[in-house]
XYZ file of C-alpha atoms in Angstrom:
705
model
C 55.223 82.962 121.973
C 58.840 82.913 123.028
C 60.220 86.257 124.189
C 63.737 86.255 122.737
C 66.516 88.184 124.415
C 69.235 89.566 122.158
C 72.824 90.245 123.055
C 75.440 92.222 121.080
C 77.034 90.216 118.285
C 80.565 88.931 118.810
C 82.857 88.072 115.960
C 81.850 84.420 115.806
C 83.818 81.591 114.306
C 81.293 81.422 111.462
C 81.789 85.074 110.605
C 85.524 84.680 110.793
C 85.409 81.677 108.498
C 83.325 83.515 105.936
C 85.747 86.424 105.957
C 88.860 84.297 105.858
C 88.787 84.100 102.077
C 88.703 87.896 101.752
C 92.029 89.645 101.517
C 92.804 92.695 103.623
C 94.760 94.076 100.667
C 92.920 95.958 97.881
C 92.235 93.910 94.754
C 92.695 95.099 91.189
C 89.763 96.975 89.669
C 88.562 95.953 86.207
C 88.452 98.874 83.764
C 86.264 99.428 80.766
C 83.387 97.014 81.359
C 81.042 99.416 83.148
C 79.332 102.368 81.513
C 79.094 105.071 84.190
C 77.511 108.394 83.144
C 78.902 111.752 84.211
C 75.602 113.126 85.536
C 72.482 111.904 87.285
C 68.920 113.215 87.455
C 67.269 113.475 90.882
C 63.531 114.151 91.195
C 62.912 116.340 94.236
C 59.246 117.134 93.621
C 57.111 115.180 91.140
C 53.986 113.133 90.677
C 55.148 109.752 89.376
C 52.093 107.780 90.413
C 52.518 104.973 92.931
C 56.315 105.163 92.719
C 56.678 108.655 94.151
C 54.480 111.632 94.877
C 55.784 114.835 96.428
C 53.917 117.956 95.326
C 54.347 121.721 95.463
C 52.457 124.556 93.810
C 55.489 126.799 93.235
C 59.277 126.365 93.195
C 61.374 129.211 94.630
C 64.956 129.264 93.316
C 67.920 131.468 94.204
C 71.699 131.357 94.212
C 74.359 133.340 96.030
C 76.243 133.494 92.723
C 73.270 134.246 90.507
C 71.707 131.994 87.887
C 71.066 131.778 84.160
C 67.541 130.778 83.137
C 67.105 128.682 80.021
C 63.779 128.041 78.301
C 63.423 124.599 76.766
C 60.846 122.881 74.602
C 60.697 120.452 71.730
C 62.024 123.247 69.503
C 65.270 123.516 71.451
C 66.847 125.457 74.306
C 67.532 129.170 74.573
C 68.701 131.499 77.365
C 65.985 133.926 78.472
C 67.211 135.698 81.607
C 70.083 136.271 84.020
C 69.156 136.272 87.717
C 71.166 138.462 90.078
C 73.020 136.970 93.078
C 70.591 136.373 95.940
C 67.485 137.181 93.889
C 64.599 134.706 94.127
C 62.610 133.608 91.110
C 59.488 131.515 91.337
C 58.296 128.921 88.860
C 54.680 127.716 88.799
C 52.242 126.011 86.420
C 50.184 128.272 84.178
C 47.121 126.322 85.188
C 43.717 127.103 86.615
C 43.386 129.457 89.544
C 40.838 130.719 92.014
C 40.832 134.536 91.707
C 39.491 135.646 95.082
C 40.020 139.414 94.922
C 41.156 142.269 92.681
C 41.969 145.551 94.394
C 43.996 148.715 93.887
C 45.020 148.607 97.576
C 48.239 146.566 98.006
C 47.900 146.410 101.798
C 44.392 144.971 101.498
C 45.665 142.385 99.026
C 48.479 141.401 101.383
C 46.006 141.116 104.269
C 43.846 138.657 102.338
C 46.957 136.792 101.158
C 48.087 136.238 104.758
C 44.705 134.743 105.655
C 44.931 132.316 102.747
C 48.554 131.411 103.431
C 47.528 130.169 106.882
C 46.130 127.067 105.186
C 47.707 126.852 101.716
C 51.114 127.295 100.112
C 49.533 128.067 96.725
C 48.262 131.603 97.410
C 49.846 134.647 95.767
C 49.201 138.245 94.733
C 49.837 139.276 91.124
C 50.660 142.887 90.301
C 49.401 144.063 86.892
C 48.115 147.096 84.993
C 44.428 147.536 84.127
C 42.648 150.661 82.863
C 45.684 152.812 83.583
C 45.994 151.712 87.209
C 48.104 149.186 89.089
C 45.875 146.458 90.535
C 46.530 143.398 92.650
C 44.867 140.035 92.098
C 44.797 137.602 95.038
C 44.550 134.009 93.878
C 45.336 130.384 94.609
C 46.764 128.198 91.827
C 47.783 126.651 89.635
C 45.380 123.781 89.575
C 45.397 121.192 86.824
C 41.609 121.378 86.323
C 38.935 124.065 86.413
C 36.941 121.946 88.863
C 39.774 122.027 91.382
C 40.027 125.804 91.082
C 36.246 126.160 91.460
C 36.347 124.079 94.630
C 39.091 126.301 96.049
C 37.168 129.441 95.114
C 34.082 128.117 96.871
C 36.124 127.451 99.972
C 37.602 130.958 100.096
C 34.368 132.783 99.367
C 32.570 130.636 101.913
C 35.223 131.460 104.503
C 34.879 135.168 103.714
C 38.631 135.760 103.480
C 38.074 138.891 101.363
C 35.321 140.231 103.599
C 35.394 143.987 104.077
C 37.544 144.585 100.985
C 35.895 146.058 97.899
C 36.841 143.986 94.846
C 37.131 145.502 91.376
C 35.863 142.248 89.818
C 33.711 139.312 90.785
C 35.573 136.338 92.261
C 36.082 133.845 89.440
C 38.002 130.874 88.117
C 40.843 131.857 85.815
C 42.604 129.532 83.406
C 45.490 129.111 80.983
C 43.503 129.903 77.820
C 44.587 133.247 76.384
C 44.991 135.268 73.202
C 48.462 136.027 71.925
C 49.917 139.185 70.415
C 53.363 139.635 68.923
C 56.126 138.671 68.559
C 57.947 141.802 69.723
C 61.573 142.747 69.274
C 62.177 143.472 72.955
C 60.698 143.043 76.424
C 60.109 146.818 76.509
C 57.875 146.643 73.441
C 56.015 143.648 74.860
C 55.437 145.474 78.160
C 53.978 148.476 76.306
C 51.672 146.147 74.376
C 50.556 144.503 77.637
C 49.611 147.948 78.982
C 47.373 148.518 75.934
C 45.481 145.298 76.660
C 45.266 146.327 80.315
C 43.719 149.637 79.284
C 40.978 147.553 77.649
C 40.409 145.883 81.060
C 42.074 142.636 79.950
C 44.758 141.007 82.087
C 47.914 140.804 80.001
C 51.367 139.395 80.664
C 54.666 139.311 78.810
C 55.598 135.766 77.824
C 58.515 134.000 76.148
C 58.294 131.453 73.354
C 60.698 129.854 70.947
C 60.456 130.702 67.267
C 62.877 128.930 65.002
C 64.809 127.864 68.061
C 65.206 131.449 69.274
C 63.371 133.085 72.187
C 60.865 135.789 71.296
C 58.611 138.074 73.338
C 54.831 137.846 73.063
C 51.881 139.052 75.107
C 49.324 136.612 76.477
C 46.058 138.414 77.070
C 43.304 137.041 79.280
C 42.882 134.215 81.790
C 40.054 132.153 80.281
C 39.026 128.906 81.958
C 36.999 127.499 79.061
C 36.161 128.062 75.412
C 33.116 130.240 76.111
C 35.241 132.608 78.196
C 37.862 132.648 75.425
C 35.226 133.574 72.840
C 33.994 136.418 75.030
C 37.605 137.546 75.461
C 38.075 137.638 71.664
C 35.050 139.903 71.370
C 36.371 142.272 74.040
C 39.809 142.494 72.392
C 38.312 143.049 68.916
C 36.022 145.789 70.253
C 39.093 147.557 71.661
C 40.739 147.494 68.229
C 43.577 145.240 69.365
C 45.073 142.427 67.306
C 45.565 139.006 68.900
C 45.209 135.402 67.854
C 44.215 132.212 69.646
C 47.447 130.180 69.695
C 47.520 126.419 69.368
C 47.241 124.857 72.827
C 50.324 122.726 72.157
C 52.643 125.706 71.659
C 54.995 125.889 74.666
C 55.438 129.198 76.463
C 56.427 130.740 79.783
C 54.564 133.726 81.234
C 56.382 136.322 83.332
C 54.360 137.674 86.257
C 55.279 139.975 89.115
C 53.963 138.292 92.261
C 53.843 139.475 95.856
C 54.258 136.560 98.220
C 55.100 138.032 101.621
C 53.751 140.521 104.133
C 56.423 143.061 103.174
C 54.902 143.341 99.704
C 58.150 142.528 97.897
C 57.717 141.291 94.337
C 59.428 138.270 92.842
C 59.582 137.344 89.158
C 57.287 134.361 88.671
C 57.552 132.210 85.570
C 54.316 130.350 84.784
C 54.921 127.323 82.562
C 52.688 125.786 79.937
C 52.302 122.006 79.951
C 54.977 121.523 77.261
C 57.550 124.018 78.560
C 60.532 123.527 80.836
C 62.685 126.105 82.617
C 66.254 125.279 83.634
C 68.283 127.257 86.150
C 72.072 126.981 85.853
C 74.177 128.362 88.723
C 76.695 131.048 87.814
C 79.216 129.894 90.445
C 80.091 127.106 92.861
C 77.545 127.915 95.574
C 74.698 125.979 94.014
C 70.961 126.694 93.821
C 68.656 126.932 96.804
C 65.196 125.383 96.605
C 63.184 127.086 99.343
C 60.382 124.508 99.330
C 62.825 121.683 100.172
C 63.772 123.013 103.596
C 65.828 125.782 101.932
C 68.451 123.251 100.882
C 71.072 124.234 98.329
C 72.077 121.813 95.568
C 74.935 121.549 93.117
C 74.127 121.327 89.426
C 71.100 122.618 87.531
C 67.427 122.738 88.483
C 64.801 121.846 85.903
C 61.158 122.760 86.481
C 58.355 121.418 84.297
C 54.793 120.125 84.378
C 54.456 116.349 84.764
C 51.130 114.550 85.115
C 49.432 117.878 85.763
C 51.736 118.865 88.647
C 54.930 120.833 89.071
C 58.076 118.699 88.894
C 61.546 119.781 90.024
C 64.586 117.766 88.911
C 68.186 118.360 89.947
C 70.640 117.362 87.213
C 74.020 117.095 88.868
C 77.459 115.582 88.417
C 77.222 111.970 89.612
C 80.082 112.208 92.077
C 78.812 115.523 93.449
C 75.448 113.857 94.013
C 77.235 111.112 95.927
C 79.068 113.641 98.144
C 75.706 114.347 99.754
C 74.313 110.801 99.588
C 77.246 109.177 101.369
C 77.261 111.875 104.042
C 73.469 111.632 104.445
C 73.400 107.845 104.623
C 76.191 107.171 107.158
C 77.798 108.973 110.064
C 80.704 111.377 109.786
C 83.775 109.938 111.470
C 83.181 106.376 110.313
C 86.217 104.539 108.860
C 87.284 105.577 105.381
C 86.789 102.044 104.023
C 83.169 102.005 105.187
C 82.643 105.376 103.497
C 84.167 104.042 100.266
C 81.953 100.947 100.403
C 78.918 103.206 100.789
C 80.051 105.341 97.841
C 80.349 102.366 95.478
C 77.088 100.796 96.687
C 75.214 104.110 96.359
C 76.638 104.766 92.881
C 75.645 101.274 91.754
C 72.171 101.501 93.252
C 71.489 104.884 91.657
C 72.484 103.728 88.169
C 71.164 100.164 88.203
C 67.539 100.909 87.299
C 68.103 103.582 84.657
C 65.414 106.307 84.428
C 63.352 104.573 87.071
C 61.272 107.657 87.872
C 60.116 108.671 84.380
C 62.117 111.929 84.215
C 64.810 110.985 86.746
C 67.059 108.135 87.806
C 66.318 108.551 91.509
C 64.393 110.692 94.002
C 65.940 112.580 96.905
C 64.362 110.576 99.749
C 64.943 107.072 101.094
C 62.493 105.834 98.470
C 65.811 105.823 96.582
C 68.546 107.063 98.929
C 68.872 110.148 101.104
C 70.169 113.214 99.223
C 70.156 116.425 101.253
C 72.204 118.841 99.176
C 75.458 120.673 99.804
C 74.941 121.272 103.531
C 75.035 117.516 104.200
C 78.449 116.989 102.584
C 81.470 116.069 104.687
C 85.171 115.955 103.869
C 85.232 112.194 104.540
C 82.338 111.554 102.152
C 83.903 113.671 99.398
C 87.216 111.837 99.795
C 85.477 108.432 99.665
C 83.563 109.325 96.502
C 86.619 110.700 94.734
C 88.749 107.711 95.753
C 86.204 105.367 94.125
C 85.117 107.597 91.238
C 83.594 105.587 88.395
C 83.516 102.320 90.352
C 80.363 100.193 90.402
C 79.350 96.673 91.391
C 78.716 94.451 88.379
C 77.191 90.996 88.003
C 76.322 89.275 84.743
C 77.596 92.269 82.803
C 75.146 94.675 84.477
C 75.435 97.181 87.293
C 73.627 95.569 90.206
C 70.771 97.028 92.220
C 73.034 97.314 95.254
C 70.392 97.719 97.954
C 71.594 98.409 101.480
C 70.090 99.046 104.880
C 71.116 100.689 108.116
C 71.542 97.630 110.333
C 70.998 93.945 109.523
C 70.574 92.991 113.172
C 73.491 90.555 113.048
C 72.475 88.637 109.922
C 71.473 89.702 106.409
C 68.159 88.742 104.861
C 67.323 86.145 102.236
C 65.765 88.038 99.324
C 64.124 84.926 97.853
C 61.797 84.314 100.772
C 62.021 87.058 103.378
C 61.822 90.542 101.866
C 60.514 91.168 98.344
C 60.641 87.560 97.138
C 63.168 88.308 94.422
C 65.898 86.089 93.104
C 69.040 88.191 92.876
C 72.022 85.910 93.171
C 74.370 88.856 93.734
C 72.933 89.450 97.228
C 74.589 87.426 99.960
C 71.962 85.454 101.854
C 71.763 85.097 105.638
C 75.412 85.937 106.285
C 76.419 87.119 109.725
C 76.991 90.846 109.958
C 78.935 92.705 112.679
C 76.161 95.210 113.381
C 76.398 95.632 117.148
C 78.015 99.070 116.972
C 74.913 100.936 118.188
C 74.937 98.773 121.323
C 78.538 99.503 122.280
C 78.817 101.397 125.545
C 75.115 100.982 126.315
C 73.903 99.556 129.612
C 71.328 96.824 130.006
C 67.953 97.672 131.514
C 65.760 95.788 133.956
C 62.121 95.245 133.192
C 60.646 95.478 136.672
C 57.368 95.522 138.586
C 56.509 97.877 141.430
C 54.421 96.953 144.449
C 51.537 98.812 142.789
C 51.617 96.347 139.880
C 53.023 98.882 137.409
C 55.585 97.541 134.936
C 58.412 99.565 133.413
C 62.153 99.757 132.806
C 65.034 100.916 135.001
C 68.658 101.281 133.923
C 70.704 98.435 135.384
C 73.259 100.666 137.128
C 70.458 102.185 139.224
C 69.448 98.890 140.866
C 71.262 96.517 143.248
C 70.490 93.228 144.978
C 68.610 93.937 148.197
C 69.188 90.484 149.647
C 65.435 90.213 150.183
C 62.649 88.174 148.604
C 58.949 88.754 148.332
C 56.141 86.468 149.482
C 56.527 84.399 146.324
C 60.221 83.874 147.119
C 61.266 86.061 144.195
C 64.412 88.199 144.623
C 63.961 91.933 145.099
C 66.192 94.698 143.766
C 66.516 98.064 145.442
C 66.795 101.469 143.837
C 70.246 102.910 144.502
C 69.759 106.503 143.406
C 67.255 109.213 144.161
C 64.563 110.383 141.760
C 65.280 107.403 139.480
C 63.316 107.307 136.231
C 60.884 104.417 135.796
C 60.277 104.400 132.022
C 57.864 102.620 129.647
C 60.768 101.405 127.479
C 64.512 100.723 127.826
C 65.721 104.103 126.563
C 66.504 107.507 128.054
C 64.305 109.139 125.420
C 61.142 107.653 126.966
C 59.369 110.020 129.334
C 59.287 108.493 132.847
C 56.096 106.884 134.106
C 57.148 108.059 137.549
C 60.223 108.743 139.674
C 61.440 106.260 142.318
C 63.042 107.025 145.651
C 66.266 105.468 146.923
C 65.706 102.156 148.676
C 62.425 101.286 146.930
C 62.094 97.575 146.166
C 61.152 96.190 142.754
C 60.671 92.727 141.299
C 62.926 92.090 138.262
C 61.058 90.472 135.381
C 63.710 90.551 132.679
C 67.028 92.095 131.691
C 67.226 93.546 128.174
C 69.632 95.620 126.064
C 69.069 99.351 125.745
C 66.857 100.367 122.814
C 68.985 100.997 119.683
C 68.801 100.319 115.964
C 70.534 96.992 116.689
C 68.258 95.696 119.452
C 64.882 97.077 120.403
C 61.491 96.517 122.002
C 58.217 98.056 120.799
C 54.926 98.104 122.665
C 52.894 97.046 124.417
C 50.344 97.476 121.637
C 46.652 97.043 122.273
C 44.709 94.593 120.150
C 42.823 97.448 118.489
C 46.022 99.359 117.636
C 47.586 96.376 115.865
C 44.368 95.330 114.179
C 43.956 98.816 112.658
C 47.586 98.969 111.512
C 47.600 95.462 110.044
C 44.274 95.828 108.252
C 45.528 98.953 106.439
C 48.045 96.756 104.639
C 46.316 93.370 104.510
C 44.416 92.133 101.479
C 40.659 92.489 101.869
C 40.121 88.736 102.076
C 42.592 88.292 104.942
C 41.830 91.313 107.112
C 41.265 90.657 110.793
C 37.599 90.312 111.678
C 36.331 90.956 115.189
C 38.686 91.433 118.124
C 42.344 90.555 117.664
C 42.940 87.806 120.210
C 46.154 86.109 119.071
C 49.030 87.091 116.781
C 51.572 84.385 116.013
C 54.636 84.208 113.794
C 54.089 80.983 111.877
C 56.825 81.287 109.279
C 60.430 82.486 109.221
C 63.094 82.490 106.540
C 66.774 81.469 106.659
C 67.841 84.569 108.625
C 64.953 84.330 111.081
C 62.874 87.096 109.495
C 59.112 86.853 109.363
C 57.526 85.247 106.299
C 54.080 84.452 107.728
C 51.910 85.667 110.587
C 48.538 84.386 111.715
C 45.967 86.504 113.487
C 43.273 84.631 115.397
C 44.608 81.463 113.781
C 44.250 82.702 110.184
C 47.091 83.741 107.867
C 47.172 87.467 107.061
C 48.458 88.441 103.611
C 50.225 91.831 103.452
C 51.990 91.107 100.180
C 55.785 90.938 100.303
C 57.028 89.899 103.755
C 58.894 93.196 104.188
C 55.495 94.903 104.353
C 55.183 93.547 107.884
C 57.503 96.366 108.950
C 54.816 98.889 108.110
C 51.967 96.689 109.276
C 53.465 96.224 112.737
C 55.265 99.577 112.968
C 58.671 97.979 113.549
C 62.218 98.728 112.407
C 62.714 95.333 110.751
C 61.095 91.926 110.309
C 63.733 90.127 112.401
C 61.287 89.930 115.290
C 59.446 87.909 117.899
C 55.989 88.674 119.261
C 55.061 88.233 122.898
C 51.350 87.851 123.472
C 50.999 89.163 127.013
C 47.336 88.184 127.125
C 48.035 84.543 126.257
C 48.553 82.093 129.082
C 47.104 79.025 130.778
C 45.861 79.005 134.383
C 44.855 76.061 136.543
C 41.809 76.921 138.614
C 40.977 75.808 142.121
C 38.995 72.947 140.592
C 42.088 71.776 138.702
C 40.647 72.780 135.324
C 43.140 74.508 133.024
C 41.773 77.589 131.279
C 43.491 78.902 128.146
C 43.473 82.668 127.756
C 42.354 84.407 125.558
C 40.429 81.415 124.202
C 38.261 81.644 127.318
C 36.420 84.950 127.501
C 35.280 86.865 130.537
C 36.939 88.153 133.665
C 39.458 86.309 135.802
C 39.175 85.957 139.583
C 42.593 85.999 141.257
C 43.213 85.195 144.916
C 45.857 87.494 146.396
C 48.390 86.723 149.120
C 46.085 88.424 151.607
C 43.311 86.004 150.760
C 41.199 88.652 149.012
C 39.840 87.930 145.532
C 40.267 90.476 142.739
C 38.657 90.595 139.302
C 40.985 91.021 136.339
C 39.962 91.310 132.686
C 36.901 92.503 130.880
C 38.608 95.779 130.009
C 40.732 96.037 133.143
C 44.131 97.653 132.605
C 45.705 95.801 135.526
C 48.863 93.773 134.988
C 48.860 90.107 135.839
C 52.004 88.346 137.024
C 52.219 84.680 136.138
C 54.672 82.366 137.875
C 55.507 79.345 135.788
C 56.149 75.888 137.132
C 59.869 76.513 136.727
C 59.731 79.612 138.909
C 59.943 82.220 136.089
C 57.840 85.335 136.608
C 56.135 86.866 133.611
C 54.166 90.103 133.255
C 50.905 89.280 131.552
C 47.668 91.116 130.792
C 44.131 89.882 131.165
C 43.216 91.453 127.810
C 45.149 90.813 124.568
C 48.239 92.993 124.263
C 51.436 92.506 122.292
C 55.129 93.307 122.800
C 57.465 93.026 119.797
C 61.196 92.513 120.228
C 63.582 92.679 117.330
C 66.936 93.437 115.834
C 68.137 95.663 113.042
C 66.815 98.640 111.107
C 65.677 98.301 107.504
C 65.005 95.464 105.099
C 68.346 93.762 105.785
C 69.239 92.969 102.159
C 72.661 93.653 100.680
C 75.156 95.738 102.609
C 74.499 96.628 106.208
C 75.908 100.093 106.865
C 76.708 99.270 110.484
C 78.132 95.954 109.309
C 80.398 97.792 106.848
C 81.667 99.871 109.737
C 82.231 96.737 111.789
C 84.250 95.098 109.019
C 86.237 98.292 108.391
C 87.047 98.431 112.110
C 88.440 94.900 111.758
C 90.778 96.056 108.978
C 88.911 95.027 105.837
C 89.062 97.340 102.828
C 85.981 98.535 100.948
C 86.355 95.956 98.191
C 86.338 93.093 100.688
C 83.323 94.613 102.424
C 81.386 94.873 99.166
C 82.283 91.359 98.058
C 81.085 90.062 101.408
C 77.628 91.581 101.069
C 77.277 91.277 97.266
C 77.929 87.714 96.185
C 79.197 86.690 92.725
C 79.886 90.331 91.857
C 82.938 92.289 90.736
C 83.923 95.928 91.183
C 84.480 97.595 87.823
C 85.476 101.104 86.805
C 84.162 103.169 83.945
C 86.441 102.853 80.924
C 86.421 106.593 80.414
C 88.043 107.215 83.794
C-alpha cells in the first residue's frame, strides 16, 4: 500500500473560497425560536446499560460551605439534615452485604477493614449498640443481590481476612429486609428505641421516611437477606416484647449509620438508600460540592444520589452555563482565541441539549461519551467569558437544536457522516470541507526515518543530522549525526524512549522524512500481525473475523474526505459496524489513514522468477554485499531493505507487520476544535466558524434571555 506523507495544511485557495461568503462581522442572532433550559443534569456515576456504565459502591460528599440534605421520593421532598462545613457524608445502597466480622475491639475491626480495602472500595465498619455494648461490624456492600454478597463473603472467609480476631457472630449475608418501629417525634427518641432493639441482640438503625409529605423518624431493626431470616427476626423481636411491623417493600426510606472508613477510626454519617429513595445535597455557599470518588473534584449545583438498575447513581444538577464553564475549559486549551472559545460554548450547549434526557436520568454524562466535564477546578476566565457572551445561544436546523458533534482535530478535512463515520444523514453537518487544523504541527521539526549499519530502523530529529557527502555501497546518500548522545527513537516524538544513543559522526541511511508526531499528523506501529488480528477481531462481527495468520491488510474503500470505509484482511472484507469503529479496531486517533504493509513486496530471484511476499511462505535467502547468504523470515525479526527499480529504499520485514500513518484526532464530524482556532486566528468570529462547520443551520437565542 502507498505510504502517504502529510505536510501541515496551508490556507488553500479552496478553503479561502469556501470562507469568502462568511462575513468577519457578527451576524444578528434570532431570538425566541429556541427553548433553552436553565439547568442540565449530568450523570457522573450510573449504570445505564450499553450507553454508559461507571459504578461506585458509596458516594462521599462534602462542601467547604456546608450542605443541606433533602430526602425525596414519590411522596415529595423534605429537608432532613444540615451538614457542617468540611464534614463528609456518605451515601450508599441499603442492599445486600457480606458481614465478615463483629467485634467489640475497634482496632481489630480497623485492621480487618484495611486488609479488605486493599482490593475493594466497598468495605466499611459500622458502629452500633448491641446488648448494652458498642460493637463494630466489618462488611462489604451494598450488593444488589444476595448471591453477590454470598460470593463476596466466601472470598473473604476463604482469604482469612478476619483470622485471629474473635467474632461475636458468625460471618453471614445481611440484607435490606427489616422490621420497622415508630414513627418517633425526634431523632433522640428514635435512637433510644434503637438501643432497646440492640439490647435484644438485634441490629437497629434510625431511619427517615416521608409521611404525608413530611419527614419522620423510624427504627429499622434487623438485616435480613430473605423471608426466612425475616420471619426468624419477627420471632426474636416478639420474644423481647418489642413492637415492630414488616413494612411494605415499596416504601422509600433512608437509613442513618455511623461508619468507620479509615485507619484513624473516624466516623462519617452514612445514608443507606432504599431502591425508591433519593437524597439530594444542596451546597450552602458558592464553593460547590466535592465528590471524593470522582478524583475529589468539586462541582457547582446539587448532587442527587439514588439507586438505578440496582447500582448507585450520582447526578449533578447544575445551571447550564455553569456546566459549560467547565466543559469549554476541559475541551479546549486556555489561551485560545476568544472566538474559538465562544464557538465551543455554543457547540457544547447545543450538543448537550439536542438529545434530551439521553441517559435515562440525565441529559449527558461527565466523560467524552458526551463531553468532558471536570468540575470547578477546570474552569478558566476565558471559558467563563465565552459562555456568558453566548448565553442561551444554540445551533438550530429544521426548528430543532442540532446534535452539534465536534472533534479535536479533523486532520485538514472534515468527515462525511453519510458514508464515513456513523452512516447518518444529518444535513446540518458540513461534509468534507477543508479545515485549518495544522496548529499542533506549528514549530515542530521533521524527523528522519533512518537505518543504522546494524539494520535497526528508528527516527532521528532532522536538526541532529547533516549530509555527510558520502554514499554507501548501494549508492544511497548517507547522513551523519551532528550531536553527541543523540536519541534514536522508535517513533518521531520526544516522548518515545530511545532505542539507543548515537555518537557524533555516525552514518545512517535516510529512509523517509516525516512530520513530528502530533494530533494533526502521526504514525503508529509497527504492529505485528498477531497484535492487529487480536484487536480487530474484538470488534469484528463473528462471520468476518480474521481466521489464521493475518497476512495482508488493505484499505479497499474510502469516503469523500479520504477516511476509511472498508478494509480487507487476507483479501476478505472485515465488518466492524460503523466505519468509525476502525479507530478502536486499529488503535488509531482517526480513520483518515493509510496502512503500510512492511511484509508485502515482490522480489526477483536469481532465476528471474518473481516471488510475491507474503503470498509465498517460508524463509528468504538474501545475498549480501560481501557475497554471504543470510536467511530472513520464518520468525526472524531482522529488517529487510528493498531497493525499488526507481532507486527508492524501503524498510521491509520478512514477516507481516503494519505501520499506520494518519491525520487528525477524533471522528472528524462537525466542528474541529483546532480548525476553530485556525479560523479565529484568521479573524473569523464564532458565528462564522459555526456556520462553516454546521451547514444549513442558524444560531438562535432562548426567548427568555
